[in-house]
Short mmCIF file of C-alpha atoms in Angstrom, two decimals:
data_model
loop_
_atom_site.label_atom_id
_atom_site.label_comp_id
_atom_site.label_asym_id
_atom_site.label_seq_id
_atom_site.Cartn_x
_atom_site.Cartn_y
_atom_site.Cartn_z
CA MET A 1 7.60 22.86 -18.53
CA GLU A 2 8.93 23.56 -15.03
CA GLN A 3 12.68 23.71 -14.47
CA CYS A 4 12.66 20.71 -12.14
CA LEU A 5 11.24 18.54 -14.90
CA LYS A 6 13.67 19.95 -17.47
CA ASN A 7 16.54 19.03 -15.15
CA LYS A 8 15.23 15.48 -14.83
CA ILE A 9 15.18 15.08 -18.60
CA LEU A 10 18.72 16.45 -18.94
CA LYS A 11 19.98 14.05 -16.27
CA MET A 12 18.21 11.16 -17.97
CA ILE A 13 19.82 11.95 -21.32
CA SER A 14 23.25 12.66 -19.84
CA ASN A 15 23.29 9.46 -17.77
CA TYR A 16 22.07 7.40 -20.71
CA GLU A 17 24.89 8.72 -22.90
CA GLU A 18 27.50 8.19 -20.17
CA LEU A 19 26.36 4.63 -19.54
CA GLY A 20 26.85 4.00 -23.24
CA LYS A 21 30.58 4.34 -22.58
CA THR A 22 30.66 1.50 -20.06
CA LYS A 23 31.81 -2.05 -20.69
CA ARG A 24 28.26 -3.44 -20.52
CA HIS A 25 26.30 -0.98 -22.64
CA ASN A 26 24.85 -3.18 -25.40
CA ASN A 27 21.22 -3.13 -24.23
CA ASN A 28 19.34 0.15 -24.62
CA LEU A 29 16.68 -0.82 -22.10
CA ILE A 30 19.23 -1.71 -19.43
CA LYS A 31 20.98 1.62 -19.99
CA ALA A 32 17.63 3.38 -19.76
CA CYS A 33 16.76 1.57 -16.51
CA ASN A 34 19.86 2.86 -14.83
CA ALA A 35 19.78 6.32 -16.38
CA LEU A 36 16.19 6.67 -15.18
CA SER A 37 16.97 5.47 -11.67
CA LEU A 38 19.79 8.00 -11.40
CA ALA A 39 17.66 10.83 -12.81
CA ILE A 40 14.86 10.11 -10.33
CA GLU A 41 17.40 10.35 -7.52
CA ASN A 42 18.90 13.52 -9.07
CA ARG A 43 22.27 11.87 -9.50
CA VAL A 44 24.76 11.67 -12.34
CA ILE A 45 27.17 8.89 -13.26
CA ASP A 46 30.48 8.62 -15.05
CA ALA A 47 31.64 5.66 -17.10
CA LYS A 48 35.03 5.40 -15.40
CA SER A 49 33.63 4.79 -11.92
CA THR A 50 30.98 2.44 -13.30
CA ASN A 51 33.59 0.36 -15.13
CA ALA A 52 35.64 0.17 -11.93
CA ALA A 53 32.53 -1.04 -10.10
CA ILE A 54 31.93 -3.72 -12.74
CA LYS A 55 35.45 -5.01 -12.05
CA VAL A 56 34.66 -5.16 -8.33
CA ILE A 57 31.57 -7.29 -9.01
CA ASN A 58 33.45 -9.59 -11.39
CA LYS A 59 36.27 -10.13 -8.90
CA ASN A 60 33.90 -11.00 -6.07
CA THR A 61 31.59 -13.44 -7.85
CA SER A 62 31.92 -16.82 -9.53
CA PHE A 63 32.11 -17.24 -13.30
CA PHE A 64 28.43 -18.18 -13.71
CA SER A 65 27.11 -15.89 -10.98
CA VAL A 66 23.67 -14.34 -11.50
CA PHE A 67 25.27 -11.04 -10.48
CA LYS A 68 26.97 -10.99 -13.89
CA ASN A 69 23.66 -11.17 -15.73
CA ASP A 70 23.31 -8.19 -18.09
CA ASN A 71 19.94 -7.31 -16.56
CA VAL A 72 21.46 -6.59 -13.14
CA LEU A 73 25.22 -6.06 -13.52
CA LEU A 74 25.01 -2.46 -14.72
CA SER A 75 22.40 -1.62 -12.09
CA LEU A 76 24.56 -2.95 -9.28
CA ALA A 77 27.62 -1.25 -10.71
CA THR A 78 25.92 2.15 -10.80
CA THR A 79 24.66 1.66 -7.24
CA ILE A 80 28.03 0.81 -5.73
CA SER A 81 30.00 3.26 -7.91
CA LEU A 82 28.29 6.14 -6.13
CA THR A 83 29.50 5.00 -2.69
CA HIS A 84 32.76 5.55 -0.83
CA ASN A 85 33.54 1.83 -0.64
CA PRO A 86 32.10 -0.03 -3.66
CA LYS A 87 33.49 -3.43 -2.61
CA LEU A 88 32.02 -3.24 0.88
CA VAL A 89 28.62 -2.13 -0.41
CA PHE A 90 28.56 -4.89 -3.02
CA LEU A 91 29.38 -7.52 -0.41
CA GLU A 92 26.57 -6.18 1.78
CA ILE A 93 24.09 -6.40 -1.13
CA LYS A 94 25.37 -9.90 -1.82
CA GLY A 95 24.75 -10.72 1.83
CA VAL A 96 21.13 -9.57 1.52
CA TYR A 97 20.80 -11.75 -1.58
CA GLU A 98 22.11 -14.78 0.30
CA LYS A 99 19.54 -14.20 3.04
CA LEU A 100 16.79 -14.02 0.41
CA GLN A 101 18.06 -17.22 -1.21
CA LYS A 102 16.92 -19.14 1.86
CA HIS A 103 13.33 -18.40 0.81
CA PHE A 104 13.43 -17.71 -2.94
CA SER A 105 14.81 -19.15 -6.16
CA SER A 106 17.95 -17.59 -7.61
CA SER A 107 17.30 -15.11 -10.43
CA GLU A 108 18.09 -11.60 -11.60
CA TYR A 109 14.83 -10.50 -9.97
CA LEU A 110 16.13 -11.68 -6.60
CA VAL A 111 19.28 -9.62 -7.14
CA MET A 112 17.05 -6.62 -7.85
CA ALA A 113 15.09 -7.31 -4.67
CA ALA A 114 18.33 -7.53 -2.67
CA ASN A 115 19.48 -4.19 -4.09
CA ILE A 116 16.11 -2.62 -3.25
CA ILE A 117 16.15 -3.94 0.32
CA TYR A 118 19.73 -2.78 0.84
CA LYS A 119 18.92 0.73 -0.39
CA HIS A 120 15.47 1.22 1.13
CA GLY A 121 14.93 -1.40 3.84
CA LYS A 122 16.05 0.64 6.84
CA LYS A 123 12.59 0.94 8.41
CA TYR A 124 12.51 -2.65 9.65
CA GLY A 125 16.17 -3.57 9.24
CA ILE A 126 17.58 -6.02 6.70
CA TYR A 127 16.77 -9.27 8.51
CA GLU A 128 13.16 -8.37 9.31
CA THR A 129 12.61 -6.93 5.83
CA VAL A 130 13.77 -10.21 4.27
CA GLU A 131 11.35 -12.13 6.50
CA ARG A 132 8.54 -9.71 5.67
CA THR A 133 9.33 -10.09 1.96
CA LYS A 134 8.89 -13.85 2.35
CA ILE A 135 5.50 -13.34 4.02
CA SER A 136 4.49 -10.80 1.37
CA TYR A 137 5.34 -13.20 -1.44
CA GLU A 138 3.50 -16.07 0.25
CA LEU A 139 0.37 -13.92 0.51
CA MET A 140 0.68 -13.10 -3.20
CA ARG A 141 0.84 -16.79 -4.06
CA LYS A 142 -2.06 -17.56 -1.75
CA ASN A 143 -4.26 -15.10 -3.65
CA HIS A 144 -2.90 -15.66 -7.19
CA LYS A 145 -0.85 -18.84 -7.33
CA PHE A 146 -0.62 -19.00 -11.12
CA LEU A 147 0.05 -15.28 -11.61
CA THR A 148 2.78 -15.01 -8.99
CA SER A 149 6.35 -15.84 -10.00
CA LYS A 150 9.94 -14.61 -9.68
CA GLU A 151 8.94 -11.39 -11.49
CA ASP A 152 7.04 -10.44 -8.31
CA TYR A 153 10.04 -10.54 -5.96
CA CYS A 154 10.53 -6.78 -6.23
CA ALA A 155 6.86 -6.02 -5.59
CA ALA A 156 6.95 -8.32 -2.56
CA ALA A 157 9.96 -6.41 -1.23
CA MET A 158 8.33 -3.02 -1.89
CA ILE A 159 5.18 -3.99 -0.01
CA ALA A 160 7.20 -5.54 2.81
CA MET A 161 9.18 -2.32 3.28
CA THR A 162 6.29 0.14 3.15
CA CYS A 163 3.10 -1.52 4.41
CA GLU A 164 2.90 -2.24 8.14
CA ASN A 165 0.02 -4.73 8.23
CA LEU A 166 0.65 -7.22 5.44
CA ASP A 167 -2.54 -9.23 5.93
CA GLU A 168 -4.65 -6.09 5.76
CA THR A 169 -2.68 -4.83 2.76
CA PHE A 170 -3.26 -7.99 0.74
CA ASN A 171 -6.92 -8.06 1.67
CA ASP A 172 -7.21 -4.56 0.20
CA ILE A 173 -5.24 -5.61 -2.89
CA GLU A 174 -7.69 -8.47 -3.46
CA LYS A 175 -10.68 -6.19 -3.03
CA ASN A 176 -9.24 -3.78 -5.61
CA TYR A 177 -8.45 -6.67 -7.98
CA LYS A 178 -12.00 -7.99 -7.73
CA TYR A 179 -13.58 -4.54 -8.08
CA LEU A 180 -11.56 -3.53 -11.14
CA SER A 181 -11.98 -6.93 -12.81
CA GLU A 182 -15.72 -6.43 -12.49
CA ASN A 183 -15.48 -2.94 -13.97
CA GLY A 184 -13.82 -3.41 -17.34
CA PHE A 185 -10.27 -4.53 -16.53
CA HIS A 186 -9.03 -7.95 -17.61
CA LYS A 187 -7.71 -10.32 -14.96
CA GLY A 188 -4.01 -11.12 -15.23
CA ASN A 189 -0.49 -10.05 -14.32
CA GLU A 190 -0.97 -6.41 -15.29
CA LEU A 191 -4.06 -6.00 -13.11
CA GLN A 192 -2.35 -7.80 -10.25
CA THR A 193 0.60 -5.40 -10.41
CA LEU A 194 -1.71 -2.40 -10.73
CA THR A 195 -3.59 -3.34 -7.57
CA GLN A 196 -0.28 -3.85 -5.77
CA MET A 197 0.62 -0.27 -6.70
CA LEU A 198 -2.71 0.87 -5.27
CA SER A 199 -1.71 -0.56 -1.89
CA PHE A 200 0.56 2.48 -1.50
CA THR A 201 -2.28 4.98 -2.02
CA ASN A 202 -4.89 6.36 0.35
CA GLY A 203 -8.63 5.76 0.15
CA ASN A 204 -11.10 2.91 0.15
CA VAL A 205 -11.63 0.43 -2.69
CA GLU A 206 -14.24 2.52 -4.50
CA GLU A 207 -12.18 5.72 -4.25
CA LYS A 208 -9.02 4.08 -5.57
CA ALA A 209 -10.86 2.30 -8.37
CA SER A 210 -12.69 5.46 -9.36
CA LYS A 211 -9.39 7.31 -9.77
CA VAL A 212 -7.93 4.47 -11.81
CA ILE A 213 -10.92 4.22 -14.14
CA LYS A 214 -11.13 7.99 -14.60
CA LEU A 215 -7.41 8.36 -15.38
CA TYR A 216 -7.31 5.28 -17.61
CA GLU A 217 -10.19 6.54 -19.76
CA PHE A 218 -8.84 10.10 -19.78
CA LEU A 219 -5.42 9.05 -21.07
CA LYS A 220 -6.95 6.74 -23.66
CA GLU A 221 -9.17 9.54 -24.96
CA ASN A 222 -6.15 11.85 -25.21
CA ASP A 223 -3.86 9.52 -27.20
CA PHE A 224 -1.57 8.54 -24.33
CA PRO A 225 -3.02 5.18 -23.25
CA LEU A 226 -1.41 3.25 -20.42
CA LYS A 227 -2.61 -0.25 -21.18
CA GLY A 228 -1.25 -3.77 -21.32
CA GLN A 229 2.16 -3.93 -19.63
CA LEU A 230 1.88 -0.18 -18.92
CA LEU A 231 -1.33 -0.56 -16.88
CA PRO A 232 0.46 -0.64 -13.49
CA LEU A 233 1.71 2.89 -14.21
CA VAL A 234 -1.87 4.10 -13.75
CA GLY A 235 -1.61 3.11 -10.10
CA MET A 236 1.62 5.07 -9.75
CA VAL A 237 0.03 8.16 -11.28
CA THR A 238 -3.12 8.11 -9.15
CA SER A 239 -0.97 7.93 -6.02
CA ILE A 240 0.11 11.57 -6.34
CA VAL A 241 -1.59 13.27 -9.31
CA ASN A 242 -4.64 15.43 -8.64
CA ASP A 243 -4.70 17.35 -11.92
CA ASN A 244 -4.97 14.93 -14.83
CA ASP A 245 -4.83 17.71 -17.44
CA LYS A 246 -1.53 19.06 -16.11
CA PHE A 247 -0.09 15.57 -15.86
CA LEU A 248 -1.04 14.80 -19.47
CA LYS A 249 0.52 18.04 -20.69
CA ASP A 250 3.72 17.42 -18.74
CA VAL A 251 4.12 13.76 -19.64
CA LYS A 252 3.55 14.44 -23.33
CA SER A 253 6.16 17.21 -23.22
CA VAL A 254 8.66 14.83 -21.64
CA ASP A 255 7.80 12.14 -24.18
CA ASP A 256 8.35 14.57 -27.06
CA GLU A 257 11.66 15.77 -25.62
CA LEU A 258 12.95 12.23 -25.17
CA LYS A 259 11.89 11.32 -28.69
CA LYS A 260 14.01 14.20 -30.02
CA ASN A 261 17.04 13.02 -28.05
CA GLY A 262 17.65 9.44 -29.09
CA PHE A 263 14.65 7.68 -27.57
CA GLY A 264 12.65 7.21 -30.77
CA ASN A 265 10.12 4.48 -31.49
CA PHE A 266 12.47 2.38 -33.62
CA VAL A 267 15.51 2.44 -31.32
CA PHE A 268 13.80 2.55 -27.94
CA GLY A 269 10.11 1.80 -28.34
CA LYS A 270 7.01 3.89 -27.68
CA ASP A 271 5.90 1.93 -24.60
CA ASN A 272 9.36 1.98 -23.04
CA ARG A 273 9.56 5.74 -23.57
CA ALA A 274 6.15 6.09 -21.90
CA VAL A 275 7.48 4.34 -18.78
CA VAL A 276 10.40 6.77 -18.61
CA SER A 277 8.20 9.81 -19.32
CA VAL A 278 5.71 8.92 -16.61
CA ALA A 279 8.42 8.16 -14.04
CA LEU A 280 10.32 11.40 -14.71
CA THR A 281 7.13 13.45 -14.52
CA LEU A 282 6.01 11.88 -11.25
CA SER A 283 9.51 12.20 -9.83
CA SER A 284 9.51 15.94 -10.55
CA TYR A 285 6.18 16.25 -8.73
CA THR A 286 7.47 14.45 -5.64
CA ASP A 287 10.66 16.54 -5.66
CA SER A 288 8.56 19.71 -5.78
CA MET A 289 6.33 18.43 -2.98
CA LYS A 290 9.32 17.52 -0.82
CA ASN A 291 10.89 20.95 -1.32
CA LYS A 292 7.66 22.72 -0.41
CA VAL A 293 7.29 20.65 2.74
CA MET A 294 10.89 21.20 3.82
CA ASN A 295 10.65 24.95 3.15
CA GLY A 296 7.39 25.26 5.06
CA LEU A 297 5.38 26.25 1.99
CA ILE A 298 2.72 23.59 2.63
CA GLU A 299 0.78 24.32 5.81
CA ASN A 300 -1.17 22.04 8.15
CA ILE A 301 0.66 18.89 7.12
CA ALA A 302 1.01 15.64 9.00
CA THR A 303 4.37 15.01 10.65
CA ASN A 304 5.06 12.05 8.38
CA THR A 305 4.47 13.93 5.11
CA ILE A 306 8.13 14.10 4.12
CA THR A 307 8.54 10.40 4.87
CA ASN A 308 5.52 9.58 2.73
CA VAL A 309 6.87 11.69 -0.14
CA LEU A 310 10.24 9.94 0.03
CA ILE A 311 8.53 6.54 0.08
CA THR A 312 6.49 7.54 -2.97
CA MET A 313 9.68 8.53 -4.79
CA GLN A 314 11.22 5.15 -3.98
CA ILE A 315 8.13 3.32 -5.19
CA ILE A 316 8.07 5.27 -8.46
CA ASN A 317 11.74 4.45 -9.01
CA ILE A 318 11.47 0.77 -8.17
CA ALA A 319 8.24 0.19 -10.08
CA ALA A 320 9.47 1.92 -13.23
CA ILE A 321 12.78 0.07 -13.23
CA ALA A 322 11.05 -3.25 -12.62
CA SER A 323 8.74 -2.52 -15.55
CA LEU A 324 11.63 -1.87 -17.93
CA ILE A 325 13.57 -4.89 -16.66
CA TYR A 326 10.50 -7.06 -17.20
CA VAL A 327 10.16 -5.85 -20.80
CA SER A 328 13.86 -6.43 -21.42
CA THR A 329 13.79 -9.94 -19.97
CA GLU A 330 10.71 -10.94 -21.95
CA SER A 331 12.33 -9.75 -25.19
CA ASN A 332 15.47 -11.85 -24.69
#
């Protein structure tokens, strides 16, 4: 295992343990969400600053505010605790949320979307990103009215922030959905989310689908299936992985290491651990790629390569966290 990946695992474990010392630490999945997000960004947290951030949120929201929901409070607290002015940052995130509320129903998923837009929506600016998120969500509902719900707010925001031509993007998503549904994949929420992930990858419909089918079958044959609620992860993997054998070896090593360090099947769950293992592995790959680009070790690259790598890292982070949040919410 490469040192970069080892460091990711150590940060994941360290952050998870530290978040266990906070005032809102009762849910293992919520702790894991935030520990994972921090590890992907190569950051560490301390309970004292997080607890102080929780107080900031509590003081600046009403008693029944959605911001105090367990699924989002710790995430917001970790975000603002790492800034120089937690109160100001929280109020800015709250402002993004209020803009989104003009178009969407209030929920913890909308808080997540607001946090995502605040952190990653600089390309178009906050106002335009909110408007693009509205358009993105409307296109989702147009194509899959009964599959699209509040759980898709984050995906709508991701697509709005990263895909320039939304109409073209959703046409491609539909083509991928149709192609994969005709080639062995069941229609439903998981396939919809998978094809949304594919919108961030290069290639035509057949090329993308071929990668998905090949990887899906390969992982299933090698006792690390990504199926059901884990299916969208296949799209994340195909976006950057060229060597399936190396990926399998790395992700299994991460999975084993996490299992030895408090993330066992009984306490944490096999599928949840798989989400974390995949995200950490992919994050280490994008870190390595970014370092090689910045150090001039990759030749003949496009001028936007670093930007694309950073976007990929953001997508991996957001998609993995959304997956864990979804599992946590459904289990409540």
